[in-house]
């Protein structure tokens, strides 16, 4: 008698979840999207001084998994930032920013810049090996797989996030052969060779 494979069972939503008018709840949507593996980046920007000749502004950083290439000609990338976040507010004023594509050895960097209620970003950058980007003035992490410096081309409101599309000004490869840090099912992961 041939062996049969059981049919896959559909996801059974929790009856206590309240769906949007379209029918999918926040938890269902979050669960579905957690099945999409993503690379992990550190988005950085330098806050300009409050006044000409005033004290230097601070560096700001944010861990991002919603980052992607948009176009080759011209070279465009997109990052999604939470509406009203410090990074969203800064990028509304500061058009220059940078991306460090994190290596698997930089898991602590991803964790420290994704903490809610964290200490000042100035202290978070204090012990991180980095250089300042010549085009953006933003921190570029040493040991990253790649770094990009960008100038905002457009900002698109999208629900509770803002999609920031940037024109890539520079690209470098501090540690091109390192393994990438990934994010899958709500956790940072390492690729296994």
N, C-alpha and C. Protein backbone atom coordinates (compact mmCIF):
# COMPACT_ATOMS: atom_id res chain seq x y z
N UNK A 1 0.83 -1.16 0.00
CA UNK A 1 0.00 0.00 0.00
C UNK A 1 0.89 1.24 0.00
N UNK A 2 0.65 2.22 -0.93
CA UNK A 2 1.51 3.40 -0.98
C UNK A 2 1.32 4.28 0.25
N UNK A 3 2.44 4.85 0.67
CA UNK A 3 2.42 5.73 1.83
C UNK A 3 1.95 7.12 1.38
N UNK A 4 1.02 7.70 2.11
CA UNK A 4 0.52 9.03 1.75
C UNK A 4 1.05 10.07 2.74
N UNK A 5 1.30 11.26 2.21
CA UNK A 5 1.76 12.37 3.05
C UNK A 5 0.54 13.14 3.51
N UNK A 6 0.44 13.41 4.82
CA UNK A 6 -0.73 14.17 5.29
C UNK A 6 -0.73 15.58 4.69
N UNK A 7 -1.91 16.07 4.42
CA UNK A 7 -2.05 17.42 3.88
C UNK A 7 -1.62 18.43 4.93
N UNK A 8 -0.96 19.53 4.49
CA UNK A 8 -0.56 20.54 5.47
C UNK A 8 -1.79 21.16 6.13
N UNK A 9 -1.66 21.41 7.40
CA UNK A 9 -2.76 22.00 8.16
C UNK A 9 -2.71 23.52 8.05
N UNK A 10 -3.85 24.16 7.81
CA UNK A 10 -3.84 25.63 7.74
C UNK A 10 -3.57 26.23 9.11
N UNK A 11 -3.04 27.45 9.09
CA UNK A 11 -2.79 28.17 10.34
C UNK A 11 -4.13 28.45 11.01
N UNK A 12 -4.24 28.08 12.27
CA UNK A 12 -5.49 28.30 13.00
C UNK A 12 -5.32 29.51 13.89
N UNK A 13 -5.94 30.64 13.52
CA UNK A 13 -5.77 31.84 14.33
C UNK A 13 -6.43 31.71 15.69
N UNK A 14 -5.88 32.40 16.64
CA UNK A 14 -6.45 32.46 17.99
C UNK A 14 -7.77 33.24 17.90
N UNK A 15 -8.82 32.69 18.43
CA UNK A 15 -10.14 33.31 18.34
C UNK A 15 -10.18 34.66 19.06
N UNK A 16 -9.25 34.89 19.98
CA UNK A 16 -9.25 36.16 20.72
C UNK A 16 -8.62 37.30 19.93
N UNK A 17 -7.99 36.98 18.80
CA UNK A 17 -7.35 38.03 18.01
C UNK A 17 -8.40 38.85 17.28
N UNK A 18 -8.19 40.15 17.24
CA UNK A 18 -9.15 40.98 16.53
C UNK A 18 -8.59 41.31 15.15
N UNK A 19 -9.25 40.85 14.09
CA UNK A 19 -8.75 41.11 12.74
C UNK A 19 -9.05 42.53 12.29
N UNK A 20 -8.24 42.99 11.34
CA UNK A 20 -8.52 44.25 10.66
C UNK A 20 -9.77 44.03 9.82
N UNK A 21 -10.39 45.10 9.32
CA UNK A 21 -11.58 44.93 8.48
C UNK A 21 -11.32 44.00 7.29
N UNK A 22 -10.08 43.94 6.83
CA UNK A 22 -9.75 43.07 5.69
C UNK A 22 -9.64 41.60 6.10
N UNK A 23 -9.59 41.32 7.42
CA UNK A 23 -9.63 39.95 7.88
C UNK A 23 -8.38 39.39 8.51
N UNK A 24 -7.24 40.06 8.43
CA UNK A 24 -6.02 39.52 9.03
C UNK A 24 -5.69 40.32 10.29
N UNK A 25 -5.35 39.62 11.36
CA UNK A 25 -5.00 40.30 12.61
C UNK A 25 -3.53 40.70 12.59
N UNK A 26 -3.16 41.59 13.50
CA UNK A 26 -1.76 41.98 13.63
C UNK A 26 -0.89 40.76 13.90
N UNK A 27 -1.34 39.87 14.79
CA UNK A 27 -0.56 38.69 15.15
C UNK A 27 -0.41 37.74 13.97
N UNK A 28 -1.47 37.55 13.18
CA UNK A 28 -1.39 36.69 12.00
C UNK A 28 -0.40 37.26 10.98
N UNK A 29 -0.49 38.56 10.75
CA UNK A 29 0.41 39.21 9.81
C UNK A 29 1.85 39.09 10.28
N UNK A 30 2.08 39.38 11.56
CA UNK A 30 3.43 39.29 12.14
C UNK A 30 3.96 37.86 12.02
N UNK A 31 3.12 36.85 12.30
CA UNK A 31 3.55 35.45 12.21
C UNK A 31 3.91 35.07 10.78
N UNK A 32 3.12 35.53 9.83
CA UNK A 32 3.42 35.21 8.43
C UNK A 32 4.73 35.86 7.99
N UNK A 33 4.93 37.13 8.33
CA UNK A 33 6.14 37.83 7.90
C UNK A 33 7.39 37.35 8.63
N UNK A 34 7.22 36.73 9.80
CA UNK A 34 8.39 36.22 10.52
C UNK A 34 9.01 35.03 9.80
N UNK A 35 8.26 34.45 8.86
CA UNK A 35 8.78 33.33 8.08
C UNK A 35 9.66 33.77 6.92
N UNK A 36 9.79 35.09 6.72
CA UNK A 36 10.65 35.63 5.66
C UNK A 36 12.00 35.95 6.27
N UNK A 37 13.04 35.22 5.87
CA UNK A 37 14.38 35.50 6.38
C UNK A 37 14.86 36.83 5.81
N UNK A 38 15.54 37.61 6.65
CA UNK A 38 16.01 38.93 6.23
C UNK A 38 17.44 39.15 6.70
N UNK A 39 18.16 39.94 5.95
CA UNK A 39 19.47 40.40 6.38
C UNK A 39 19.28 41.46 7.46
N UNK A 40 20.34 41.73 8.21
CA UNK A 40 20.27 42.70 9.30
C UNK A 40 21.28 43.81 9.03
N UNK A 41 20.81 45.05 9.17
CA UNK A 41 21.65 46.22 8.92
C UNK A 41 21.59 47.18 10.09
N UNK A 42 22.60 48.01 10.19
CA UNK A 42 22.57 49.14 11.10
C UNK A 42 22.46 50.39 10.24
N UNK A 43 21.37 51.13 10.41
CA UNK A 43 21.16 52.39 9.71
C UNK A 43 21.69 53.49 10.62
N UNK A 44 22.52 54.38 10.10
CA UNK A 44 23.10 55.44 10.92
C UNK A 44 22.95 56.78 10.22
N UNK A 45 22.92 57.83 11.01
CA UNK A 45 22.90 59.20 10.50
C UNK A 45 23.51 60.09 11.57
N UNK A 46 24.02 61.22 11.12
CA UNK A 46 24.59 62.18 12.06
C UNK A 46 23.65 63.36 12.18
N UNK A 47 23.25 63.64 13.40
CA UNK A 47 22.36 64.77 13.67
C UNK A 47 23.16 66.05 13.52
N UNK A 48 22.71 66.97 12.67
CA UNK A 48 23.48 68.21 12.51
C UNK A 48 23.41 69.08 13.77
N UNK A 49 24.38 70.00 13.93
CA UNK A 49 24.33 70.89 15.10
C UNK A 49 23.07 71.74 15.07
N UNK A 50 22.58 72.14 16.24
CA UNK A 50 21.36 72.95 16.33
C UNK A 50 21.55 74.34 15.72
N UNK A 51 22.79 74.85 15.80
CA UNK A 51 23.05 76.18 15.22
C UNK A 51 24.43 76.16 14.57
N UNK A 52 24.61 77.06 13.61
CA UNK A 52 25.91 77.16 12.93
C UNK A 52 26.98 77.47 13.97
N UNK A 53 28.03 76.68 13.95
CA UNK A 53 29.11 76.87 14.91
C UNK A 53 28.80 76.32 16.29
N UNK A 54 27.61 75.73 16.46
CA UNK A 54 27.22 75.17 17.75
C UNK A 54 27.90 73.84 17.99
N UNK A 55 27.62 73.19 19.13
CA UNK A 55 28.24 71.90 19.42
C UNK A 55 27.80 70.84 18.40
N UNK A 56 28.70 69.93 18.16
CA UNK A 56 28.47 68.86 17.19
C UNK A 56 27.25 68.05 17.61
N UNK A 57 26.43 67.67 16.63
CA UNK A 57 25.26 66.83 16.91
C UNK A 57 25.68 65.40 17.21
N UNK A 58 24.70 64.56 17.55
CA UNK A 58 24.99 63.17 17.91
C UNK A 58 24.79 62.23 16.73
N UNK A 59 25.43 61.08 16.84
CA UNK A 59 25.20 59.98 15.90
C UNK A 59 23.98 59.21 16.38
N UNK A 60 23.16 58.76 15.43
CA UNK A 60 21.96 58.00 15.74
C UNK A 60 22.04 56.69 14.96
N UNK A 61 21.61 55.59 15.59
CA UNK A 61 21.62 54.29 14.93
C UNK A 61 20.34 53.52 15.16
N UNK A 62 20.02 52.65 14.21
CA UNK A 62 18.79 51.84 14.28
C UNK A 62 19.03 50.51 13.58
N UNK A 63 18.71 49.41 14.23
CA UNK A 63 18.78 48.10 13.58
C UNK A 63 17.60 47.98 12.62
N UNK A 64 17.86 47.47 11.42
CA UNK A 64 16.80 47.32 10.42
C UNK A 64 16.90 45.96 9.74
N UNK A 65 15.75 45.34 9.55
CA UNK A 65 15.66 44.14 8.72
C UNK A 65 14.85 44.42 7.46
N UNK A 66 14.16 45.57 7.44
CA UNK A 66 13.37 45.95 6.27
C UNK A 66 14.20 46.91 5.42
N UNK A 67 15.20 46.34 4.75
CA UNK A 67 16.13 47.09 3.89
C UNK A 67 16.27 46.32 2.60
N UNK A 68 16.26 47.00 1.47
CA UNK A 68 16.37 46.29 0.20
C UNK A 68 16.91 47.18 -0.91
N UNK A 69 17.42 46.53 -1.94
CA UNK A 69 17.82 47.20 -3.16
C UNK A 69 16.57 47.52 -3.97
N UNK A 70 16.52 48.70 -4.60
CA UNK A 70 15.36 49.11 -5.39
C UNK A 70 15.71 49.20 -6.87
N UNK A 71 16.88 49.75 -7.19
CA UNK A 71 17.23 50.01 -8.59
C UNK A 71 18.74 49.97 -8.75
N UNK A 72 19.18 49.52 -9.93
CA UNK A 72 20.60 49.52 -10.26
C UNK A 72 20.99 50.82 -10.94
N UNK A 73 20.12 51.35 -11.79
CA UNK A 73 20.42 52.57 -12.53
C UNK A 73 19.26 53.55 -12.44
N UNK A 74 19.30 54.51 -11.54
CA UNK A 74 20.39 54.81 -10.60
C UNK A 74 20.38 53.85 -9.42
N UNK A 75 21.50 53.78 -8.68
CA UNK A 75 21.55 52.87 -7.53
C UNK A 75 20.70 53.40 -6.38
N UNK A 76 19.57 52.71 -6.12
CA UNK A 76 18.65 53.12 -5.07
C UNK A 76 18.41 51.99 -4.08
N UNK A 77 18.26 52.35 -2.81
CA UNK A 77 17.92 51.39 -1.76
C UNK A 77 16.73 51.96 -0.99
N UNK A 78 16.10 51.09 -0.19
CA UNK A 78 14.94 51.48 0.60
C UNK A 78 15.09 50.92 2.00
N UNK A 79 14.76 51.74 2.99
CA UNK A 79 14.68 51.27 4.37
C UNK A 79 13.34 51.73 4.93
N UNK A 80 12.73 50.87 5.73
CA UNK A 80 11.47 51.19 6.38
C UNK A 80 11.75 51.55 7.83
N UNK A 81 11.31 52.74 8.24
CA UNK A 81 11.51 53.20 9.62
C UNK A 81 10.16 53.48 10.26
N UNK A 82 10.05 53.18 11.54
CA UNK A 82 8.79 53.39 12.25
C UNK A 82 8.45 54.87 12.30
N UNK A 83 7.22 55.20 11.92
CA UNK A 83 6.77 56.59 11.90
C UNK A 83 6.89 57.19 13.30
N UNK A 84 7.47 58.39 13.36
CA UNK A 84 7.62 59.08 14.63
C UNK A 84 8.80 58.63 15.46
N UNK A 85 9.58 57.66 14.98
CA UNK A 85 10.77 57.22 15.72
C UNK A 85 11.85 58.29 15.61
N UNK A 86 12.87 58.18 16.43
CA UNK A 86 13.96 59.15 16.38
C UNK A 86 14.60 59.15 14.99
N UNK A 87 14.78 57.96 14.40
CA UNK A 87 15.40 57.89 13.07
C UNK A 87 14.50 58.51 12.02
N UNK A 88 13.20 58.28 12.10
CA UNK A 88 12.26 58.88 11.15
C UNK A 88 12.32 60.40 11.24
N UNK A 89 12.30 60.92 12.46
CA UNK A 89 12.36 62.37 12.65
C UNK A 89 13.68 62.93 12.11
N UNK A 90 14.79 62.25 12.39
CA UNK A 90 16.09 62.73 11.92
C UNK A 90 16.18 62.70 10.40
N UNK A 91 15.74 61.59 9.78
CA UNK A 91 15.84 61.48 8.32
C UNK A 91 14.88 62.41 7.60
N UNK A 92 13.88 62.95 8.30
CA UNK A 92 13.01 63.97 7.71
C UNK A 92 13.77 65.29 7.55
N UNK A 93 14.82 65.49 8.35
CA UNK A 93 15.62 66.72 8.30
C UNK A 93 17.00 66.50 7.68
N UNK A 94 17.59 65.35 7.93
CA UNK A 94 18.95 65.05 7.49
C UNK A 94 18.88 64.12 6.28
N UNK A 95 19.24 64.59 5.07
CA UNK A 95 19.12 63.74 3.88
C UNK A 95 20.23 62.71 3.73
N UNK A 96 21.30 62.83 4.50
CA UNK A 96 22.45 61.92 4.36
C UNK A 96 22.43 60.88 5.47
N UNK A 97 22.61 59.62 5.09
CA UNK A 97 22.59 58.52 6.06
C UNK A 97 23.42 57.37 5.51
N UNK A 98 23.61 56.35 6.34
CA UNK A 98 24.47 55.23 5.95
C UNK A 98 23.88 53.91 6.41
N UNK A 99 24.38 52.85 5.79
CA UNK A 99 23.95 51.48 6.09
C UNK A 99 25.19 50.63 6.28
N UNK A 100 25.24 49.87 7.36
CA UNK A 100 26.28 48.85 7.55
C UNK A 100 25.57 47.50 7.55
N UNK A 101 25.88 46.65 6.56
CA UNK A 101 25.29 45.32 6.46
C UNK A 101 26.05 44.43 7.45
N UNK A 102 25.34 43.94 8.48
CA UNK A 102 26.01 43.28 9.59
C UNK A 102 26.45 41.86 9.30
N UNK A 103 27.64 41.54 9.79
CA UNK A 103 28.18 40.18 9.73
C UNK A 103 27.66 39.40 10.94
N UNK A 104 27.74 38.08 10.89
CA UNK A 104 27.21 37.27 11.99
C UNK A 104 27.93 37.53 13.31
N UNK A 105 29.15 38.05 13.26
CA UNK A 105 29.89 38.37 14.49
C UNK A 105 29.38 39.66 15.14
N UNK A 106 28.44 40.36 14.49
CA UNK A 106 27.95 41.64 15.00
C UNK A 106 26.55 41.56 15.60
N UNK A 107 26.19 40.38 16.10
CA UNK A 107 24.87 40.18 16.71
C UNK A 107 24.64 41.16 17.87
N UNK A 108 25.67 41.41 18.69
CA UNK A 108 25.49 42.33 19.82
C UNK A 108 25.19 43.74 19.35
N UNK A 109 25.75 44.13 18.21
CA UNK A 109 25.47 45.46 17.64
C UNK A 109 23.99 45.54 17.28
N UNK A 110 23.48 44.51 16.59
CA UNK A 110 22.07 44.49 16.21
C UNK A 110 21.19 44.57 17.45
N UNK A 111 21.54 43.82 18.48
CA UNK A 111 20.73 43.80 19.71
C UNK A 111 20.75 45.14 20.42
N UNK A 112 21.90 45.75 20.52
CA UNK A 112 22.00 47.00 21.29
C UNK A 112 21.24 48.14 20.62
N UNK A 113 21.19 48.18 19.28
CA UNK A 113 20.50 49.27 18.59
C UNK A 113 19.02 48.96 18.32
N UNK A 114 18.55 47.81 18.78
CA UNK A 114 17.12 47.50 18.64
C UNK A 114 16.39 47.52 19.98
N UNK A 115 17.13 47.77 21.08
CA UNK A 115 16.52 47.80 22.41
C UNK A 115 15.56 48.98 22.54
N UNK A 116 14.43 48.74 23.15
CA UNK A 116 13.50 49.81 23.48
C UNK A 116 13.96 50.46 24.78
N UNK A 117 13.80 51.77 24.87
CA UNK A 117 14.19 52.48 26.09
C UNK A 117 15.67 52.43 26.35
N UNK A 118 16.47 52.34 25.30
CA UNK A 118 17.91 52.21 25.47
C UNK A 118 18.55 53.54 25.88
N UNK A 119 19.80 53.41 26.30
CA UNK A 119 20.55 54.60 26.68
C UNK A 119 20.88 55.40 25.43
N UNK A 120 21.50 56.54 25.62
CA UNK A 120 21.83 57.42 24.51
C UNK A 120 22.66 56.70 23.44
N UNK A 121 22.36 57.00 22.19
CA UNK A 121 23.11 56.40 21.09
C UNK A 121 24.59 56.76 21.16
N UNK A 122 24.91 57.94 21.70
CA UNK A 122 26.31 58.36 21.81
C UNK A 122 27.09 57.32 22.61
N UNK A 123 26.50 56.81 23.69
CA UNK A 123 27.17 55.79 24.50
C UNK A 123 27.23 54.45 23.77
N UNK A 124 26.22 54.15 22.95
CA UNK A 124 26.21 52.88 22.22
C UNK A 124 27.31 52.84 21.16
N UNK A 125 27.63 53.99 20.59
CA UNK A 125 28.69 54.06 19.57
C UNK A 125 30.09 54.13 20.18
N UNK A 126 30.18 54.49 21.46
CA UNK A 126 31.47 54.79 22.09
C UNK A 126 32.51 53.68 21.93
N UNK A 127 32.11 52.42 22.09
CA UNK A 127 33.10 51.33 22.02
C UNK A 127 33.02 50.53 20.72
N UNK A 128 32.28 51.03 19.73
CA UNK A 128 32.16 50.31 18.46
C UNK A 128 33.21 50.80 17.47
N UNK A 129 34.02 49.88 16.94
CA UNK A 129 34.98 50.30 15.91
C UNK A 129 34.21 50.77 14.67
N UNK A 130 34.46 52.02 14.28
CA UNK A 130 33.79 52.57 13.10
C UNK A 130 34.61 53.73 12.55
N UNK A 131 34.26 54.13 11.35
CA UNK A 131 34.84 55.33 10.77
C UNK A 131 33.69 56.21 10.32
N UNK A 132 33.97 57.46 10.11
CA UNK A 132 32.94 58.40 9.68
C UNK A 132 32.94 58.44 8.16
N UNK A 133 31.76 58.26 7.55
CA UNK A 133 31.66 58.29 6.10
C UNK A 133 31.98 59.66 5.54
N UNK A 134 32.79 59.69 4.48
CA UNK A 134 33.19 60.96 3.88
C UNK A 134 32.01 61.67 3.22
N UNK A 135 31.06 60.92 2.67
CA UNK A 135 29.92 61.52 1.96
C UNK A 135 28.77 61.88 2.90
N UNK A 136 28.56 61.07 3.95
CA UNK A 136 27.39 61.25 4.81
C UNK A 136 27.71 61.80 6.20
N UNK A 137 28.94 61.63 6.64
CA UNK A 137 29.28 61.99 8.01
C UNK A 137 28.77 61.01 9.04
N UNK A 138 28.10 59.94 8.59
CA UNK A 138 27.51 58.95 9.49
C UNK A 138 28.51 57.84 9.81
N UNK A 139 28.36 57.18 10.96
CA UNK A 139 29.25 56.07 11.30
C UNK A 139 29.08 54.89 10.35
N UNK A 140 30.22 54.31 9.93
CA UNK A 140 30.27 53.09 9.11
C UNK A 140 31.02 52.07 9.94
N UNK A 141 30.38 50.92 10.24
CA UNK A 141 30.97 49.94 11.15
C UNK A 141 32.12 49.18 10.53
N UNK A 142 33.21 49.08 11.28
CA UNK A 142 34.30 48.20 10.89
C UNK A 142 33.80 46.76 11.02
N UNK A 143 34.22 45.87 10.14
CA UNK A 143 33.81 44.47 10.22
C UNK A 143 32.48 44.18 9.56
N UNK A 144 31.79 45.19 9.02
CA UNK A 144 30.53 44.95 8.32
C UNK A 144 30.81 44.27 6.98
N UNK A 145 29.83 43.54 6.48
CA UNK A 145 29.98 42.91 5.16
C UNK A 145 30.12 43.97 4.07
N UNK A 146 29.33 45.02 4.19
CA UNK A 146 29.36 46.12 3.23
C UNK A 146 28.83 47.36 3.94
N UNK A 147 29.24 48.52 3.44
CA UNK A 147 28.70 49.79 3.93
C UNK A 147 28.28 50.63 2.73
N UNK A 148 27.21 51.37 2.91
CA UNK A 148 26.68 52.24 1.86
C UNK A 148 26.42 53.61 2.47
N UNK A 149 26.68 54.65 1.71
CA UNK A 149 26.28 55.99 2.12
C UNK A 149 25.23 56.45 1.13
N UNK A 150 24.19 57.10 1.64
CA UNK A 150 23.02 57.42 0.82
C UNK A 150 22.56 58.86 1.03
N UNK A 151 21.87 59.37 0.02
CA UNK A 151 21.16 60.65 0.11
C UNK A 151 19.69 60.36 -0.17
N UNK A 152 18.81 60.82 0.72
CA UNK A 152 17.39 60.55 0.55
C UNK A 152 16.89 61.15 -0.75
N UNK A 153 16.20 60.32 -1.52
CA UNK A 153 15.57 60.77 -2.75
C UNK A 153 14.09 61.02 -2.53
N UNK A 154 13.43 60.15 -1.73
CA UNK A 154 12.01 60.37 -1.43
C UNK A 154 11.65 59.64 -0.14
N UNK A 155 10.55 60.10 0.45
CA UNK A 155 9.99 59.51 1.66
C UNK A 155 8.53 59.21 1.37
N UNK A 156 8.10 57.98 1.64
CA UNK A 156 6.74 57.56 1.32
C UNK A 156 6.06 57.07 2.59
N UNK A 157 5.00 57.76 3.07
CA UNK A 157 4.26 57.25 4.22
C UNK A 157 3.61 55.92 3.86
N UNK A 158 3.72 54.94 4.75
CA UNK A 158 3.16 53.61 4.51
C UNK A 158 2.66 53.04 5.83
N UNK A 159 1.38 53.26 6.14
CA UNK A 159 0.83 52.77 7.40
C UNK A 159 1.54 53.39 8.57
N UNK A 160 2.06 52.57 9.48
CA UNK A 160 2.76 53.09 10.66
C UNK A 160 4.26 53.23 10.44
N UNK A 161 4.70 53.18 9.19
CA UNK A 161 6.11 53.33 8.84
C UNK A 161 6.29 54.36 7.74
N UNK A 162 7.54 54.77 7.55
CA UNK A 162 7.93 55.63 6.44
C UNK A 162 8.96 54.86 5.63
N UNK A 163 8.74 54.78 4.31
CA UNK A 163 9.71 54.16 3.42
C UNK A 163 10.65 55.25 2.93
N UNK A 164 11.93 55.12 3.26
CA UNK A 164 12.92 56.11 2.88
C UNK A 164 13.74 55.51 1.74
N UNK A 165 13.66 56.15 0.57
CA UNK A 165 14.39 55.69 -0.61
C UNK A 165 15.63 56.56 -0.76
N UNK A 166 16.78 55.93 -0.82
CA UNK A 166 18.03 56.66 -0.88
C UNK A 166 18.84 56.34 -2.11
N UNK A 167 19.48 57.38 -2.66
CA UNK A 167 20.43 57.23 -3.77
C UNK A 167 21.78 56.87 -3.15
N UNK A 168 22.37 55.77 -3.58
CA UNK A 168 23.64 55.30 -3.00
C UNK A 168 24.79 56.14 -3.56
N UNK A 169 25.55 56.75 -2.64
CA UNK A 169 26.66 57.62 -3.02
C UNK A 169 28.00 56.89 -2.99
N UNK A 170 28.17 55.98 -2.01
CA UNK A 170 29.41 55.21 -1.90
C UNK A 170 29.08 53.79 -1.46
N UNK A 171 29.96 52.86 -1.79
CA UNK A 171 29.85 51.48 -1.31
C UNK A 171 31.25 50.98 -1.01
N UNK A 172 31.40 50.32 0.13
CA UNK A 172 32.69 49.72 0.47
C UNK A 172 32.44 48.37 1.14
N UNK A 173 33.51 47.58 1.28
CA UNK A 173 33.37 46.20 1.73
C UNK A 173 34.42 45.87 2.79
N UNK A 174 34.18 46.31 4.04
CA UNK A 174 35.17 46.07 5.11
C UNK A 174 35.49 44.60 5.33
N UNK A 175 34.47 43.72 5.35
CA UNK A 175 34.68 42.28 5.58
C UNK A 175 33.80 41.49 4.61
N UNK A 176 34.14 41.51 3.32
CA UNK A 176 33.24 40.93 2.31
C UNK A 176 33.06 39.42 2.40
N UNK A 177 33.98 38.72 3.04
CA UNK A 177 33.89 37.25 3.08
C UNK A 177 33.30 36.72 4.38
N UNK A 178 32.90 37.59 5.29
CA UNK A 178 32.29 37.14 6.53
C UNK A 178 30.90 36.58 6.25
N UNK A 179 30.38 35.80 7.18
CA UNK A 179 29.01 35.28 7.04
C UNK A 179 28.02 36.36 7.46
N UNK A 180 26.83 36.38 6.86
CA UNK A 180 25.85 37.42 7.21
C UNK A 180 25.06 37.09 8.47
N UNK A 181 24.61 38.13 9.14
CA UNK A 181 23.66 37.98 10.23
C UNK A 181 22.27 38.03 9.61
N UNK A 182 21.40 37.09 10.00
CA UNK A 182 20.04 37.07 9.45
C UNK A 182 19.03 37.10 10.60
N UNK A 183 17.78 37.38 10.22
CA UNK A 183 16.69 37.45 11.18
C UNK A 183 15.56 36.58 10.65
N UNK A 184 15.11 35.60 11.47
CA UNK A 184 14.08 34.66 11.03
C UNK A 184 13.29 34.19 12.24
N UNK A 185 11.96 34.19 12.12
CA UNK A 185 11.06 33.78 13.20
C UNK A 185 11.35 34.50 14.52
N UNK A 186 11.58 35.81 14.40
CA UNK A 186 11.73 36.64 15.60
C UNK A 186 13.06 36.52 16.31
N UNK A 187 14.08 35.91 15.65
CA UNK A 187 15.39 35.75 16.28
C UNK A 187 16.50 36.01 15.28
N UNK A 188 17.64 36.49 15.79
CA UNK A 188 18.84 36.59 14.95
C UNK A 188 19.36 35.18 14.72
N UNK A 189 19.82 34.92 13.50
CA UNK A 189 20.30 33.59 13.14
C UNK A 189 21.63 33.69 12.40
N UNK A 190 22.36 32.57 12.43
CA UNK A 190 23.61 32.45 11.67
C UNK A 190 23.35 31.45 10.54
N UNK A 191 23.87 31.75 9.35
CA UNK A 191 23.78 30.77 8.25
C UNK A 191 24.75 29.64 8.53
N UNK A 192 24.35 28.44 8.22
CA UNK A 192 25.25 27.29 8.39
C UNK A 192 25.74 26.86 7.02
N UNK A 193 27.09 26.73 6.87
CA UNK A 193 27.62 26.32 5.56
C UNK A 193 27.24 24.90 5.20
